[in-house]
mmCIF file with all atom_site columns, C-alpha atoms in Angstrom:
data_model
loop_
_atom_site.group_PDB
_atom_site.id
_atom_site.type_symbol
_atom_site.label_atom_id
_atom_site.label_alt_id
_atom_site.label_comp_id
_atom_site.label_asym_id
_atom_site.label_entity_id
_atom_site.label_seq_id
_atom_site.pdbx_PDB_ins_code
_atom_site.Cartn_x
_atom_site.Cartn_y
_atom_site.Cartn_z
_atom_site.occupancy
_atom_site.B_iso_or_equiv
_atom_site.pdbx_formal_charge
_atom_site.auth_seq_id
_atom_site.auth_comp_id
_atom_site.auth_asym_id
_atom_site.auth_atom_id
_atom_site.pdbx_PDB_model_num
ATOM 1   C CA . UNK Y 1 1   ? 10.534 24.402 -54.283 1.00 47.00 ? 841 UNK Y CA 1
ATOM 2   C CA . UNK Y 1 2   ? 9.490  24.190 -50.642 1.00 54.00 ? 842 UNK Y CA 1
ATOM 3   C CA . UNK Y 1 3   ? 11.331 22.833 -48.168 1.00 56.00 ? 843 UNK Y CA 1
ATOM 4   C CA . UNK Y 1 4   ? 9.664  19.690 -46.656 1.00 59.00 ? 844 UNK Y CA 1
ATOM 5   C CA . UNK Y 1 5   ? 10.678 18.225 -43.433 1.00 56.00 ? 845 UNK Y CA 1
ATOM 6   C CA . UNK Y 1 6   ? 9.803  14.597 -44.020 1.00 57.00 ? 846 UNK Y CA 1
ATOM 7   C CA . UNK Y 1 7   ? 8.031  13.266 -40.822 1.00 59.00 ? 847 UNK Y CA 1
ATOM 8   C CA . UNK Y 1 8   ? 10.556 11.804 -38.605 1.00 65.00 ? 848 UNK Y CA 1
ATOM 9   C CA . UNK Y 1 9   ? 10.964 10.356 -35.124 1.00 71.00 ? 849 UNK Y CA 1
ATOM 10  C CA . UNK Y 1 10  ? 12.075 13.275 -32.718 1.00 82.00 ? 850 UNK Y CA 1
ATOM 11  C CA . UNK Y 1 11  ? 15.638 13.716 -31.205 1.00 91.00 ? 851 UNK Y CA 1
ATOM 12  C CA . UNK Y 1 12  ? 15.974 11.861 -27.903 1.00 93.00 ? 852 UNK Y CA 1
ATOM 13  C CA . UNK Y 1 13  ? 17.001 13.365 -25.203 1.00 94.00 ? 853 UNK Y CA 1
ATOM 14  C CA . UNK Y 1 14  ? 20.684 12.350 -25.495 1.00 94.00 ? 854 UNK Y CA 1
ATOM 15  C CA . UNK Y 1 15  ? 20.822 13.952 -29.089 1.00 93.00 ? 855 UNK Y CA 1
ATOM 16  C CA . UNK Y 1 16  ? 19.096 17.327 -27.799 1.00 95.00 ? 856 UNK Y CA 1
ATOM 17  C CA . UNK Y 1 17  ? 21.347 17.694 -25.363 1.00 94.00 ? 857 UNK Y CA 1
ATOM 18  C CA . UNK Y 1 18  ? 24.650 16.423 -27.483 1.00 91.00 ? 858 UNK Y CA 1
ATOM 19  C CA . UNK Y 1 19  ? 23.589 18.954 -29.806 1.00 92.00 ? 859 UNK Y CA 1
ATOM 20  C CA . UNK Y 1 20  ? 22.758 22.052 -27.495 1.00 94.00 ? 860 UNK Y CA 1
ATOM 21  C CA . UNK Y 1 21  ? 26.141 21.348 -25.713 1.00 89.00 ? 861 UNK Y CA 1
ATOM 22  C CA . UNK Y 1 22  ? 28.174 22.140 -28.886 1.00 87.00 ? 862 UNK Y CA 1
ATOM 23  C CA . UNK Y 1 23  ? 25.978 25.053 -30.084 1.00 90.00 ? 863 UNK Y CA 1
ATOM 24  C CA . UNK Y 1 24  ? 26.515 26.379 -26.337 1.00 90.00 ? 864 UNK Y CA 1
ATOM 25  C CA . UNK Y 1 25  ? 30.994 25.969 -26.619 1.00 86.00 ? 865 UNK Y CA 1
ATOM 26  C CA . UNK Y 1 26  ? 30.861 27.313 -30.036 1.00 86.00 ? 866 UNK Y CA 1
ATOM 27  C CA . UNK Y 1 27  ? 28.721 30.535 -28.262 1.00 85.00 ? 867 UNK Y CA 1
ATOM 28  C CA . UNK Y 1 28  ? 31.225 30.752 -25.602 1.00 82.00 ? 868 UNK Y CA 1
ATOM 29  C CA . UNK Y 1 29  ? 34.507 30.232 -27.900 1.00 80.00 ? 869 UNK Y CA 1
ATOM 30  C CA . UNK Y 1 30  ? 34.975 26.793 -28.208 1.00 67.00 ? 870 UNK Y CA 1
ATOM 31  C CA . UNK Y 1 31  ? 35.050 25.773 -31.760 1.00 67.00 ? 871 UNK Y CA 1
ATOM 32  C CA . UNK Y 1 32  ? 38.010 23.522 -31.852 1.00 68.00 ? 872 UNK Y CA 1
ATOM 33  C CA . UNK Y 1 33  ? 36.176 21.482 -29.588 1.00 65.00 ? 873 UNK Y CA 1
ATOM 34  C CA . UNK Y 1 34  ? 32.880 21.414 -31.645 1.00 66.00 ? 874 UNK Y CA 1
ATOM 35  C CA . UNK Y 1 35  ? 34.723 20.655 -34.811 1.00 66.00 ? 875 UNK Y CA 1
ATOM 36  C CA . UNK Y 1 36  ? 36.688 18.158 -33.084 1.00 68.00 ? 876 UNK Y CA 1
ATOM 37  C CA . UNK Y 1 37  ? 33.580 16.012 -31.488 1.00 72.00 ? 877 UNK Y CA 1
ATOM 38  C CA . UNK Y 1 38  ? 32.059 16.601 -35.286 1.00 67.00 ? 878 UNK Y CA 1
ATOM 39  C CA . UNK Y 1 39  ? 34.724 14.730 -36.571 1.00 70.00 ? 879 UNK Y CA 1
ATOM 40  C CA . UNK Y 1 40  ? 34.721 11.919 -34.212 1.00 70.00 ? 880 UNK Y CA 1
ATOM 41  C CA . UNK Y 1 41  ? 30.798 11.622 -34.287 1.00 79.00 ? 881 UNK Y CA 1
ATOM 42  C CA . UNK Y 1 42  ? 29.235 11.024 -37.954 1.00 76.00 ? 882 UNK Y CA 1
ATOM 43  C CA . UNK Y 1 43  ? 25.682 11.524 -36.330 1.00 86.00 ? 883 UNK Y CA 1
ATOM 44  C CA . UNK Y 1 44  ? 26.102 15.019 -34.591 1.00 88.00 ? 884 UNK Y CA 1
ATOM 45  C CA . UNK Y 1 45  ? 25.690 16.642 -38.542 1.00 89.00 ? 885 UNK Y CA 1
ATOM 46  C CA . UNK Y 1 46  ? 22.507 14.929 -37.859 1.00 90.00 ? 886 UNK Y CA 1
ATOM 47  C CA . UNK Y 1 47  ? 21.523 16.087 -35.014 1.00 92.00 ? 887 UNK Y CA 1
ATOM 48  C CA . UNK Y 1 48  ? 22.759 19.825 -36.030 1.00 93.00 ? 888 UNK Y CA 1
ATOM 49  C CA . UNK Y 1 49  ? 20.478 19.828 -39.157 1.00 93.00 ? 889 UNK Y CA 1
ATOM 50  C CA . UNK Y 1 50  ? 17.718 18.567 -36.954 1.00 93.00 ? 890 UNK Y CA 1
ATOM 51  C CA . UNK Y 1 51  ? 18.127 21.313 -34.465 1.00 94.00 ? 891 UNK Y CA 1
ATOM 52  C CA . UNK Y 1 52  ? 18.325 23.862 -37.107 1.00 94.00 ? 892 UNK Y CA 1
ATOM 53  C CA . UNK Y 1 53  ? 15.014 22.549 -39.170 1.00 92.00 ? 893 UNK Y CA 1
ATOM 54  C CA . UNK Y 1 54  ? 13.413 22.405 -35.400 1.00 90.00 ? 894 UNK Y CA 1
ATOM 55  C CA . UNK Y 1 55  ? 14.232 26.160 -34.591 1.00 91.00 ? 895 UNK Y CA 1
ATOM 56  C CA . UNK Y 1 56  ? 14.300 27.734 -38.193 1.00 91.00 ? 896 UNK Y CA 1
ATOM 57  C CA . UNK Y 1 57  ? 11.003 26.262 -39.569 1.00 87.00 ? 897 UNK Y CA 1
ATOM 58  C CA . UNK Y 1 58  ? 8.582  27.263 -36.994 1.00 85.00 ? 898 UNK Y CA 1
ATOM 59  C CA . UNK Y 1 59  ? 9.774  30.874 -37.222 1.00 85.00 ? 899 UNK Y CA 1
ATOM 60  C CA . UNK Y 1 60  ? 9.629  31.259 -40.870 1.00 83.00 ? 900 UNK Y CA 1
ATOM 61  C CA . UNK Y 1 61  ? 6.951  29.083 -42.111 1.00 81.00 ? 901 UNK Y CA 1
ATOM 62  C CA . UNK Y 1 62  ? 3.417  30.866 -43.364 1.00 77.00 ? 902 UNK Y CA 1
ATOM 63  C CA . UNK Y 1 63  ? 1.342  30.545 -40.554 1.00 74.00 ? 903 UNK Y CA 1
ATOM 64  C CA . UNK Y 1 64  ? -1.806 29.066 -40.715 1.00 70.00 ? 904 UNK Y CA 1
ATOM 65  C CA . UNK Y 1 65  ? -3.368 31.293 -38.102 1.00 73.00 ? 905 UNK Y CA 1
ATOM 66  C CA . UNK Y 1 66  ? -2.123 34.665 -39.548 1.00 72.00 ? 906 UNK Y CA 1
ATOM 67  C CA . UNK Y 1 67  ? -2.757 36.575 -42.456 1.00 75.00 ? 907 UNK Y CA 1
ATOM 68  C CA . UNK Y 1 68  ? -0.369 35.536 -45.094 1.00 72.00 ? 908 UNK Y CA 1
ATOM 69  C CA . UNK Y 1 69  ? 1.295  38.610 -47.325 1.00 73.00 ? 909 UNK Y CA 1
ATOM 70  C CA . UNK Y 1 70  ? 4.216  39.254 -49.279 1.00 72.00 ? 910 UNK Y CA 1
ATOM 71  C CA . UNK Y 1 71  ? 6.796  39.623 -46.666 1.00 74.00 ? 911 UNK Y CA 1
ATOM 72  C CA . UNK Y 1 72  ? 5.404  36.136 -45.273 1.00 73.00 ? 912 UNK Y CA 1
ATOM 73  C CA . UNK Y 1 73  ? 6.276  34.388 -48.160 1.00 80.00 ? 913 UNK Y CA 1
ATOM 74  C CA . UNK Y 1 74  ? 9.702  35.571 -48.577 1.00 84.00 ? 914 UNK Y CA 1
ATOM 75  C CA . UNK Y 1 75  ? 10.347 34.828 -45.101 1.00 81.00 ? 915 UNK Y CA 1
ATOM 76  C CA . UNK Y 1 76  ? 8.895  31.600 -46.097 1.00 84.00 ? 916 UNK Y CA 1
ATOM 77  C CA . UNK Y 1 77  ? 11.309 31.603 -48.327 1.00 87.00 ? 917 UNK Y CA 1
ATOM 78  C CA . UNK Y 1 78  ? 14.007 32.496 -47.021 1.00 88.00 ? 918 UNK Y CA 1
ATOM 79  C CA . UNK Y 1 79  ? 13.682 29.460 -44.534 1.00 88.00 ? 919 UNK Y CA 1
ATOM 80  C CA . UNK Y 1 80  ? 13.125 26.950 -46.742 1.00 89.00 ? 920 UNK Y CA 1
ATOM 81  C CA . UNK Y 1 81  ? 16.625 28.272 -48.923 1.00 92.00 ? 921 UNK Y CA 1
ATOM 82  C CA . UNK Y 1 82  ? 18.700 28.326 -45.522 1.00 92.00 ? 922 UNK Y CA 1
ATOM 83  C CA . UNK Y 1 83  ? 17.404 24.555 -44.635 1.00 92.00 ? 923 UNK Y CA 1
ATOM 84  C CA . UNK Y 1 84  ? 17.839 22.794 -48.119 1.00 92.00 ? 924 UNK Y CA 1
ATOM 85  C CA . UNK Y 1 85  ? 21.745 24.792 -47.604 1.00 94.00 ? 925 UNK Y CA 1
ATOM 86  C CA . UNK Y 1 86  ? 22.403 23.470 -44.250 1.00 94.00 ? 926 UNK Y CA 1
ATOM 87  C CA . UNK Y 1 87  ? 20.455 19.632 -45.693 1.00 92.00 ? 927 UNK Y CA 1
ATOM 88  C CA . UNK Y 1 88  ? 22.965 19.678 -48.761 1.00 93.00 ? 928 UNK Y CA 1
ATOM 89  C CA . UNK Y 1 89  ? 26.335 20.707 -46.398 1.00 92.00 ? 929 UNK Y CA 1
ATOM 90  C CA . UNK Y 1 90  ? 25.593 17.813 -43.829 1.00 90.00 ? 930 UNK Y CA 1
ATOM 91  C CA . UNK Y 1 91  ? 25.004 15.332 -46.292 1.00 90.00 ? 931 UNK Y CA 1
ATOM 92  C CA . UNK Y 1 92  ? 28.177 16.321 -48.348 1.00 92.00 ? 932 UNK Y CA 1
ATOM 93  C CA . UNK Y 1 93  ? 30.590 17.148 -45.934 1.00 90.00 ? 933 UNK Y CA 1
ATOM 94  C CA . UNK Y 1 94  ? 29.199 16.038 -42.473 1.00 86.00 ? 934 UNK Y CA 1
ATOM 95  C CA . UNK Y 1 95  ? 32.420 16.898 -40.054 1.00 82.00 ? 935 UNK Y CA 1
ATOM 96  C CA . UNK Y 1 96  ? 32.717 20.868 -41.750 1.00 85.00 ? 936 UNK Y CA 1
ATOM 97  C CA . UNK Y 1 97  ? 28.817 21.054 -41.583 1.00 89.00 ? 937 UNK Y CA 1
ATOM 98  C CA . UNK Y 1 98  ? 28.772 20.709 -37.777 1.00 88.00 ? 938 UNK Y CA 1
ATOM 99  C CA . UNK Y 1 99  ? 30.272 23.825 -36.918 1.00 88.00 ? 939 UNK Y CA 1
ATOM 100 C CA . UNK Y 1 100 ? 28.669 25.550 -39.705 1.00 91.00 ? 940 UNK Y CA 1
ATOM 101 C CA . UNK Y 1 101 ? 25.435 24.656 -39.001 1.00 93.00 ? 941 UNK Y CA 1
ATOM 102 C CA . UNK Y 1 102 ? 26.166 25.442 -35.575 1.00 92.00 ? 942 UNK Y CA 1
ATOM 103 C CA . UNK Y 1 103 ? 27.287 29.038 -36.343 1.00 92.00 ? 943 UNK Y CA 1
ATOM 104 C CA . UNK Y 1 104 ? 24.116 29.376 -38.758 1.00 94.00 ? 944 UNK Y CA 1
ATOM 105 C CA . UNK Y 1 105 ? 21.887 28.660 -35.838 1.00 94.00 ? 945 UNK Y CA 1
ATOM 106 C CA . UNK Y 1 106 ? 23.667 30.731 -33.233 1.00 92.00 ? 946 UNK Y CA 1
ATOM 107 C CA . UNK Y 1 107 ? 23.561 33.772 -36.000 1.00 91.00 ? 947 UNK Y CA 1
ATOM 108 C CA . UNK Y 1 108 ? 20.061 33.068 -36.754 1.00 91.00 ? 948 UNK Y CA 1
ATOM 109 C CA . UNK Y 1 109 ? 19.377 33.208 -33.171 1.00 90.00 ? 949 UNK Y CA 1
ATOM 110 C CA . UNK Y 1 110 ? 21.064 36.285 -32.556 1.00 88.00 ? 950 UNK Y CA 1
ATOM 111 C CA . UNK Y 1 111 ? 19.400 38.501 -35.176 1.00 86.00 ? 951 UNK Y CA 1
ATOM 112 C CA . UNK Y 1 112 ? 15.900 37.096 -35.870 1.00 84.00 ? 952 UNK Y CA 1
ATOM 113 C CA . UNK Y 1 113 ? 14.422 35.249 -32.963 1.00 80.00 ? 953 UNK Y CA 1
ATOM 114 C CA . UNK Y 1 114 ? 16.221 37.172 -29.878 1.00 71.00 ? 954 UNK Y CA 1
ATOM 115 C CA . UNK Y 1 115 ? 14.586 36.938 -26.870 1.00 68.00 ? 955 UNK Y CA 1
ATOM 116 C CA . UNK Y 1 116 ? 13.302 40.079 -24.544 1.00 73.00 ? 956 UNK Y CA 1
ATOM 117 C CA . UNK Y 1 117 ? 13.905 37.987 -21.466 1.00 72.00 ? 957 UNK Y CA 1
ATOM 118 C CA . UNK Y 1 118 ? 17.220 36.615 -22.228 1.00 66.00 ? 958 UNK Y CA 1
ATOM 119 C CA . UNK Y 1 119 ? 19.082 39.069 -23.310 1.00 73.00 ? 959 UNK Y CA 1
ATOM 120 C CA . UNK Y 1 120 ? 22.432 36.815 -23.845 1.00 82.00 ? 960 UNK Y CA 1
ATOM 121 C CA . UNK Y 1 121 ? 22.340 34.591 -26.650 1.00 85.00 ? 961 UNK Y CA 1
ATOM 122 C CA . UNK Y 1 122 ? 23.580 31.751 -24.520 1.00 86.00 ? 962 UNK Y CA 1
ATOM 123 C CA . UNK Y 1 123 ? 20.516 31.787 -21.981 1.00 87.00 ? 963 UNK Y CA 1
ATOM 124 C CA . UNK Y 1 124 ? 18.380 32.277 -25.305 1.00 87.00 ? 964 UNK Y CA 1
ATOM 125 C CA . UNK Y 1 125 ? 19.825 28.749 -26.448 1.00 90.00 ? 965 UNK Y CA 1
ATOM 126 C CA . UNK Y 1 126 ? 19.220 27.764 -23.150 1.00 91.00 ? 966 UNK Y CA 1
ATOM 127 C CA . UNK Y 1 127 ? 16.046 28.177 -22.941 1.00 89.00 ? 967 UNK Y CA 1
ATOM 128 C CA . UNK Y 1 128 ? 15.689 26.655 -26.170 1.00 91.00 ? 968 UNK Y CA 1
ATOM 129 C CA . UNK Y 1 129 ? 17.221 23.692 -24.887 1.00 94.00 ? 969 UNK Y CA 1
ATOM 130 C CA . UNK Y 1 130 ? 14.858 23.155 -22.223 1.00 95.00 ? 970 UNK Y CA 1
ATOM 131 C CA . UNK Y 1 131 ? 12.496 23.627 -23.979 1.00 93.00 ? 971 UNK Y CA 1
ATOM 132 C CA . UNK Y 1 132 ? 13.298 20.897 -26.662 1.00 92.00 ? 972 UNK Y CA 1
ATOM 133 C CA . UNK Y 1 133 ? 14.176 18.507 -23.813 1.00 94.00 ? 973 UNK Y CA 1
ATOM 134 C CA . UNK Y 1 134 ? 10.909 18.772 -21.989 1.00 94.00 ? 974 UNK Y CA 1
ATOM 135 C CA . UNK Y 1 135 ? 9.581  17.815 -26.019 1.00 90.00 ? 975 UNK Y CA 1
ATOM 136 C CA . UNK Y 1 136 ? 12.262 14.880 -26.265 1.00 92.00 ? 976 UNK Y CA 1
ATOM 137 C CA . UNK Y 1 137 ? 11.292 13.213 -23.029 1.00 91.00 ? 977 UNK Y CA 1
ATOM 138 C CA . UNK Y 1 138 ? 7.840  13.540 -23.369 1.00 91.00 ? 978 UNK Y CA 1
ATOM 139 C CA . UNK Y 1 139 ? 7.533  11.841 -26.676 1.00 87.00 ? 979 UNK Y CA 1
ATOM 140 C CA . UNK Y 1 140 ? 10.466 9.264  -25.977 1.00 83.00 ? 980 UNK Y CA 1
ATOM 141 C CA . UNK Y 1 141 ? 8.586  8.104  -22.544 1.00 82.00 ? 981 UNK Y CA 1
ATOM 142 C CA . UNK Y 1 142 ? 4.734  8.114  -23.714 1.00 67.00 ? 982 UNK Y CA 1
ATOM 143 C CA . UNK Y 1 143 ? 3.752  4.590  -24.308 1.00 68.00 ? 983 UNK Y CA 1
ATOM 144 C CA . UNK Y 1 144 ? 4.639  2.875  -27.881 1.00 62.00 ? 984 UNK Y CA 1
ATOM 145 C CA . UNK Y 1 145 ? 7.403  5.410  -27.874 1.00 58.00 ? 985 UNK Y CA 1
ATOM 146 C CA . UNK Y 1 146 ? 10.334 4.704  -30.224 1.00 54.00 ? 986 UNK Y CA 1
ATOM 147 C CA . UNK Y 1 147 ? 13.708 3.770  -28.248 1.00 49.00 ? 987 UNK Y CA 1
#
């Protein structure tokens, strides 16, 4: 069964960065931290599984554009099993999902989406970051925008 992201309103720019921050401290060491914020914020499993679908899906999907073939659809797969994991965890058990789906991103970023021109995993999530920000703000500022 594929895994469909219904369509949603995007992060905001608060949750974007709320959510980069803690995948950032768990990179650097600071779990305690992330697992302590997850427990005093419901909506950061949220935010976490969002992140996730936003970097996971795009990378795994069948493209459109390409040639699809066998190793497509696995990947295809493959994404769609990870996803409906990480949706089932935060729904369950919101405050252990946090760091989990933290680590799952962080892992997934280290060995199948590393970047040539950040070699650290931290400037990769970085990068990532920024780039989701520059997303956030542009659709929470256009005009009719959801606030």
């Amino acid at each position: 069964m594929p895994y469909l992201i219904p369509p949603r309103t995007p992060l905001t720019p608060e949750q974007v960065e709320r959510g980069f921050d803690d995948l950032l401290a768990l990179q650097m060491g600071g779990g305690a931290a992330v697992t302590g914020r997850a427990e005093a914020d419901p909506e950061l499993a949220f935010v976490m599984l969002r992140l996730a679908e936003d970097i996971v899906w795009p990378v795994t999907a069948v493209d459109g554009e390409t040639d699809p073939c066998a190793d497509s659809f696995a990947l295809d797969e493959v994404g769609c099993v990870l996803l409906s994991a990480l949706r089932d965890w935060a729904r369950d058990s919101p405050a252990t999902a946090v760091p989990g789906i933290a680590r799952s991103i962080i892992r997934f970023t280290v060995n199948v989406i590393p970047d040539p021109d950040h070699a650290d995993t931290a400037d990769t999530l970085e990068a990532m970051r920024d780039e989701r920000l520059v997303l956030a703000h542009a659709v929470h500022s256009a005009p009719g925008a959801h606030r």
